CSV table of C-alpha atoms in Angstrom, one decimal:
chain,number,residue,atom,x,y,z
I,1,UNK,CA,-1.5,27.9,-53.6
I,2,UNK,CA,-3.7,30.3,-52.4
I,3,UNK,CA,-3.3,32.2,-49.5
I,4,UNK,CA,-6.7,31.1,-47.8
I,5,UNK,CA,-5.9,27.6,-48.7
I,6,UNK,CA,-2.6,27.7,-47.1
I,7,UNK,CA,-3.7,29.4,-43.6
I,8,UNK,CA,-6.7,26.5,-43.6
I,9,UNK,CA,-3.7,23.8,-43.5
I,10,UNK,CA,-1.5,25.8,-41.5
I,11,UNK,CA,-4.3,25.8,-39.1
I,12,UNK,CA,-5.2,22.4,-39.3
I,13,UNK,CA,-1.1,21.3,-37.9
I,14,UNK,CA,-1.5,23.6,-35.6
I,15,UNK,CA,-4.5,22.0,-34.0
I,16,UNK,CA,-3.2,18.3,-34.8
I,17,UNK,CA,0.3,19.8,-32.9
I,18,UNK,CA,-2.2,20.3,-29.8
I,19,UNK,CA,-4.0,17.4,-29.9
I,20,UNK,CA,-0.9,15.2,-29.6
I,21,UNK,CA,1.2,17.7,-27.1
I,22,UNK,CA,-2.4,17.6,-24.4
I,23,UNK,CA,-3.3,14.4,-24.6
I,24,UNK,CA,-1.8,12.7,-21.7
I,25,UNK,CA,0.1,9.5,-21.8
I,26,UNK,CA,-1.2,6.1,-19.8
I,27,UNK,CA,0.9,7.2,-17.0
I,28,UNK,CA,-0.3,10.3,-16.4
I,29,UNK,CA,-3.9,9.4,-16.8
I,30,UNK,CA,-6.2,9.7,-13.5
I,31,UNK,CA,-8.5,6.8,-13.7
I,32,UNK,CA,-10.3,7.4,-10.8
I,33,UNK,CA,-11.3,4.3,-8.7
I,34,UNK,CA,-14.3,3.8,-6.1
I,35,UNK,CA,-14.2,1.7,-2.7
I,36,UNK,CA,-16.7,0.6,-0.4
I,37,UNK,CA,-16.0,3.0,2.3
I,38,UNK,CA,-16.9,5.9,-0.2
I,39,UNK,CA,-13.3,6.9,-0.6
I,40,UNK,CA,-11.6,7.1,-3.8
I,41,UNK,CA,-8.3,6.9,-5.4
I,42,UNK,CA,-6.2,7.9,-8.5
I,43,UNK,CA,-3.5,6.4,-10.3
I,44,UNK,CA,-0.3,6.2,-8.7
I,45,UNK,CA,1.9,9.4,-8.4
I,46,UNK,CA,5.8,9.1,-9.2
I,47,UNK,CA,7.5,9.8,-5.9
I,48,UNK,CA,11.1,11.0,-5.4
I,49,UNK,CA,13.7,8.2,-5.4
I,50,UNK,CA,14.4,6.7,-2.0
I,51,UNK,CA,17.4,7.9,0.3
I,52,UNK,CA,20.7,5.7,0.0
I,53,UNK,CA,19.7,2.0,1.6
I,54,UNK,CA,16.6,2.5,2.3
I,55,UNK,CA,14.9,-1.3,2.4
I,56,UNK,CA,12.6,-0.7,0.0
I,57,UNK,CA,12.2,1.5,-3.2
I,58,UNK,CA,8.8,3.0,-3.7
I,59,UNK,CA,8.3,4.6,-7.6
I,60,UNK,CA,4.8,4.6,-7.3
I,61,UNK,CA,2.0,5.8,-4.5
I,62,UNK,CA,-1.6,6.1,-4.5
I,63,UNK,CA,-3.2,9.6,-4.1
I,64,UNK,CA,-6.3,9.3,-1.7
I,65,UNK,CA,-8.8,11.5,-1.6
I,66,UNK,CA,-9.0,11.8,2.3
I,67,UNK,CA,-7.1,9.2,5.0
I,68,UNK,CA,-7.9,6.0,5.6
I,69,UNK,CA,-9.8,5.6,8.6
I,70,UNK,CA,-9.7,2.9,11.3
I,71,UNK,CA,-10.9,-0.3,9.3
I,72,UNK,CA,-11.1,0.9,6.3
I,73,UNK,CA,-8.4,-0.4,3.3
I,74,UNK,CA,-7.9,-0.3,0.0
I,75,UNK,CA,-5.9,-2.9,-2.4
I,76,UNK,CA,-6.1,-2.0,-6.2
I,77,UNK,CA,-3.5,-3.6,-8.3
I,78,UNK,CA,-4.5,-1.8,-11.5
I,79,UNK,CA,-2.1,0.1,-12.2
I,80,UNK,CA,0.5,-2.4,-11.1
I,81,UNK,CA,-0.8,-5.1,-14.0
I,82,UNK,CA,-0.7,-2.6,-16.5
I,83,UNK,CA,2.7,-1.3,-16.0
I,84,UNK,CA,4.1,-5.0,-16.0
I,85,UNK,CA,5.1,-5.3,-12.3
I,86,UNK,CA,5.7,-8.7,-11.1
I,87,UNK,CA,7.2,-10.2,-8.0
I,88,UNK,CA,6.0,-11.0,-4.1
I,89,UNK,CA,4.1,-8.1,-2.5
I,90,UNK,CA,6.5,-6.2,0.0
I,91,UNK,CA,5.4,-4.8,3.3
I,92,UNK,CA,5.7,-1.8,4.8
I,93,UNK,CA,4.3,-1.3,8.9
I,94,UNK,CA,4.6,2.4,9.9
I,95,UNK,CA,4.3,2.7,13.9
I,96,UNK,CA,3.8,6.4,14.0
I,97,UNK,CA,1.4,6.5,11.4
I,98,UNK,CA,-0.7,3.3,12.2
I,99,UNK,CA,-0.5,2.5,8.6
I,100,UNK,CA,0.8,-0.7,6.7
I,101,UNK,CA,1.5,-0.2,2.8
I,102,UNK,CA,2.2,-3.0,0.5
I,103,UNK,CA,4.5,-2.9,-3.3
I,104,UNK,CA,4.8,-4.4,-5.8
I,105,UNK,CA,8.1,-4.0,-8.2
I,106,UNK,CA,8.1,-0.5,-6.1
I,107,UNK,CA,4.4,0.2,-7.2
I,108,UNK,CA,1.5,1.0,-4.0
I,109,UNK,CA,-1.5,-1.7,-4.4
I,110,UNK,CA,-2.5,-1.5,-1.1
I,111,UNK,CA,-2.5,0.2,2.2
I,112,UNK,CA,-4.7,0.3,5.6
I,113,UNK,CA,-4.4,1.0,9.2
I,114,UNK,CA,-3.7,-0.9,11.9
I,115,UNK,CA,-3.7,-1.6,15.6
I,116,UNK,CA,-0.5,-1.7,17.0
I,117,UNK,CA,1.3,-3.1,20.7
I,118,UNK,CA,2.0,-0.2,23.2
I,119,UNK,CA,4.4,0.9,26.1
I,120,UNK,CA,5.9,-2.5,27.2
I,121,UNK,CA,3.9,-4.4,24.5
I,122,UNK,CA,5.6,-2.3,21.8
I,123,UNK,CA,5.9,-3.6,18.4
I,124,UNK,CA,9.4,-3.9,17.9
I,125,UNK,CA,11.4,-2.1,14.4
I,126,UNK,CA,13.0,-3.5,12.0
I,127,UNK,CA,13.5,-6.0,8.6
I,128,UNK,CA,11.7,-9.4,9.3
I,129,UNK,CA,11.3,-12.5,7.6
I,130,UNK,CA,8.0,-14.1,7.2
I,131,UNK,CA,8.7,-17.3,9.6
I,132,UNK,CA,5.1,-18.8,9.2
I,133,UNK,CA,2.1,-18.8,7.5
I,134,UNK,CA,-0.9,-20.0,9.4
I,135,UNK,CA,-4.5,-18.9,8.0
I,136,UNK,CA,-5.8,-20.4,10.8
I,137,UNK,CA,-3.9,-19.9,14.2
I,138,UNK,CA,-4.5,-19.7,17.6
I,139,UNK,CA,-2.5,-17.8,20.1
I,140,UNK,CA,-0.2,-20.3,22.7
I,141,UNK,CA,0.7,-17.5,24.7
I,142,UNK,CA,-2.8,-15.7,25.1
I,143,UNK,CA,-6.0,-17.4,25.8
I,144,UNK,CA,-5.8,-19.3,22.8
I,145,UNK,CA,-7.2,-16.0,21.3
I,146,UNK,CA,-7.9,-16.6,17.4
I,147,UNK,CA,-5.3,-14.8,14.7
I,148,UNK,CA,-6.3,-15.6,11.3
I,149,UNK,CA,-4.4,-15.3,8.5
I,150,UNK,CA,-1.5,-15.5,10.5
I,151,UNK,CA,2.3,-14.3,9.4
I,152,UNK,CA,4.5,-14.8,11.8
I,153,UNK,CA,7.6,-12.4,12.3
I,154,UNK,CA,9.3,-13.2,14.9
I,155,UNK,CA,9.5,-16.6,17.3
I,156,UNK,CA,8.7,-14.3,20.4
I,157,UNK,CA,5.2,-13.9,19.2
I,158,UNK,CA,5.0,-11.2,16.8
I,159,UNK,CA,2.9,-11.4,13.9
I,160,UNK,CA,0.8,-9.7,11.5
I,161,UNK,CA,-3.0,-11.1,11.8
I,162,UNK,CA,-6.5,-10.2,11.2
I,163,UNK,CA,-8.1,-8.2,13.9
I,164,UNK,CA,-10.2,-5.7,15.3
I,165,UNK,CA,-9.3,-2.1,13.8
I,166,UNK,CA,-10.2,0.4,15.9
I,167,UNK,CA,-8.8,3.7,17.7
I,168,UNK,CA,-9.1,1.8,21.2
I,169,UNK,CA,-7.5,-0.9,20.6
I,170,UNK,CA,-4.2,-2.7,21.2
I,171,UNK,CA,-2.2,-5.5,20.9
I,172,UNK,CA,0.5,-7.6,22.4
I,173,UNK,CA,3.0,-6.4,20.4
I,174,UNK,CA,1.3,-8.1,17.7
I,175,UNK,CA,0.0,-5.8,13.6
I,176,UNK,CA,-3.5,-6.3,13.4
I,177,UNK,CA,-5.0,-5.6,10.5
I,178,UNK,CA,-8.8,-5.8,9.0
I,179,UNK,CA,-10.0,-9.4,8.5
I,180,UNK,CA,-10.5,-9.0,4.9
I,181,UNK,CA,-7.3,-7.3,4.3
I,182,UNK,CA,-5.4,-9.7,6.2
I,183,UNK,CA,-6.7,-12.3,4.2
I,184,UNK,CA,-5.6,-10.7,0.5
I,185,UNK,CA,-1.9,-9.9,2.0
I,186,UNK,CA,-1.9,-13.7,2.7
I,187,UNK,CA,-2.4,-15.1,0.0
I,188,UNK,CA,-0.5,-12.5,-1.7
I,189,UNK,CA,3.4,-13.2,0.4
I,190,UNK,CA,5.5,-16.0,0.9
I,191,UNK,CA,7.7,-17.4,3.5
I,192,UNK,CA,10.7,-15.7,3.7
I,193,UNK,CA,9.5,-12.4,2.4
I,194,UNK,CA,10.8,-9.2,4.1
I,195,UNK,CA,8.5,-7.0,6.2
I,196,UNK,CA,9.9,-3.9,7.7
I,197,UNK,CA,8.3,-2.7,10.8
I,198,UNK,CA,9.8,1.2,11.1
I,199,UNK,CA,8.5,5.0,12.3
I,200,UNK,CA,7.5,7.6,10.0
I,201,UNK,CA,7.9,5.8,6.3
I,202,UNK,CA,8.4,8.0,3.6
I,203,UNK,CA,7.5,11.5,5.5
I,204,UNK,CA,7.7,13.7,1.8
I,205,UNK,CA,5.3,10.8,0.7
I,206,UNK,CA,2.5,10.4,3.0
């Protein structure tokens, strides 16, 4: 073999070699997605495992390209279908941050903010069952004031619910989130599914 012949195939591995060791695998491909508000997204980022008993585990978050605003949301389950994740959507309510996340299998599809209850309306912490679903309720306790897509969390009153989003705003003690988005985490939970209301979720995350 001659020499020139031999250095044309030794080149030619050499450049199949980099083909296969750059081109990224589905997980690490950015396909980048568009919403209505003008904001857009990436595929999920791996995040570090979750401390010892913490309610949920989160593998997966989505990487915006600037925060959410006051009604804005997004809920893309993309990347959740095509890594095979199956199972109810848990919920996440972040007090400090105004924020409510929802998983799947561990994997972001969805996230917005929210208006919250202060001082002696606060929105109490914790893990709670969804009690109720109603998609059409009406409050007993204030002015028969409308809360659509209503999941109720504790008998006292609390719930999430569709609702005005904005930075003046406040509630009873009540989550309210944006009508539309209310409406997709409905039909996407179940009674008896867990929602945990807590304070700075996942600091090293968001």
């Amino acid at each position: 073999m001659s020499l020139q012949i031999w250095f044309q195939k030794l080149t030619a591995l050499l450049l199949v070699g980099m083909v296969s060791i750059s081109a990224p695998s589905f997980a690490q491909t950015d396909f980048i997605v568009e919403y209505e508000s003008g904001m857009t997204a990436t595929s999920p980022r791996t995040t570090a495992p979750a401390k010892p008993h913490s309610p949920f585990a989160v593998d997966h978050y989505i990487e915006l390209d600037r925060p959410l605003d006051f009604g804005e949301h997004f809920w893309d389950e993309s990347f959740a279908r095509a890594s095979g994740a199956r199972g109810s959507a848990q919920i996440v309510v972040d007090l400090a941050a105004e924020q409510l996340y929802v998983y799947r299998a561990g994997i972001e599809i969805a996230r917005t903010r929210i208006t919250r209850g202060w001082e002696e309306y606060d929105t109490p912490t914790g893990v709670f069952p969804i009690l109720e679903k109603d998609a059409d309720h009406y409050s007993g306790t204030y002015n028969n004031a409308p809360m659509p897509y209503n999941l109720r969390l504790t008998w006292k009153g609390v719930a999430i619910h569709g609702a005005e989003v904005d930075s003046l705003s406040a509630t009873h003690g009540c989550i309210g989130v944006p009508l539309e988005f209310a409406r997709k985490l409905f039909a996407n939970v179940h009674k008896g599914d867990k929602v945990l209301v807590t304070r700075n979720w996942r600091p090293e995350v968001y």
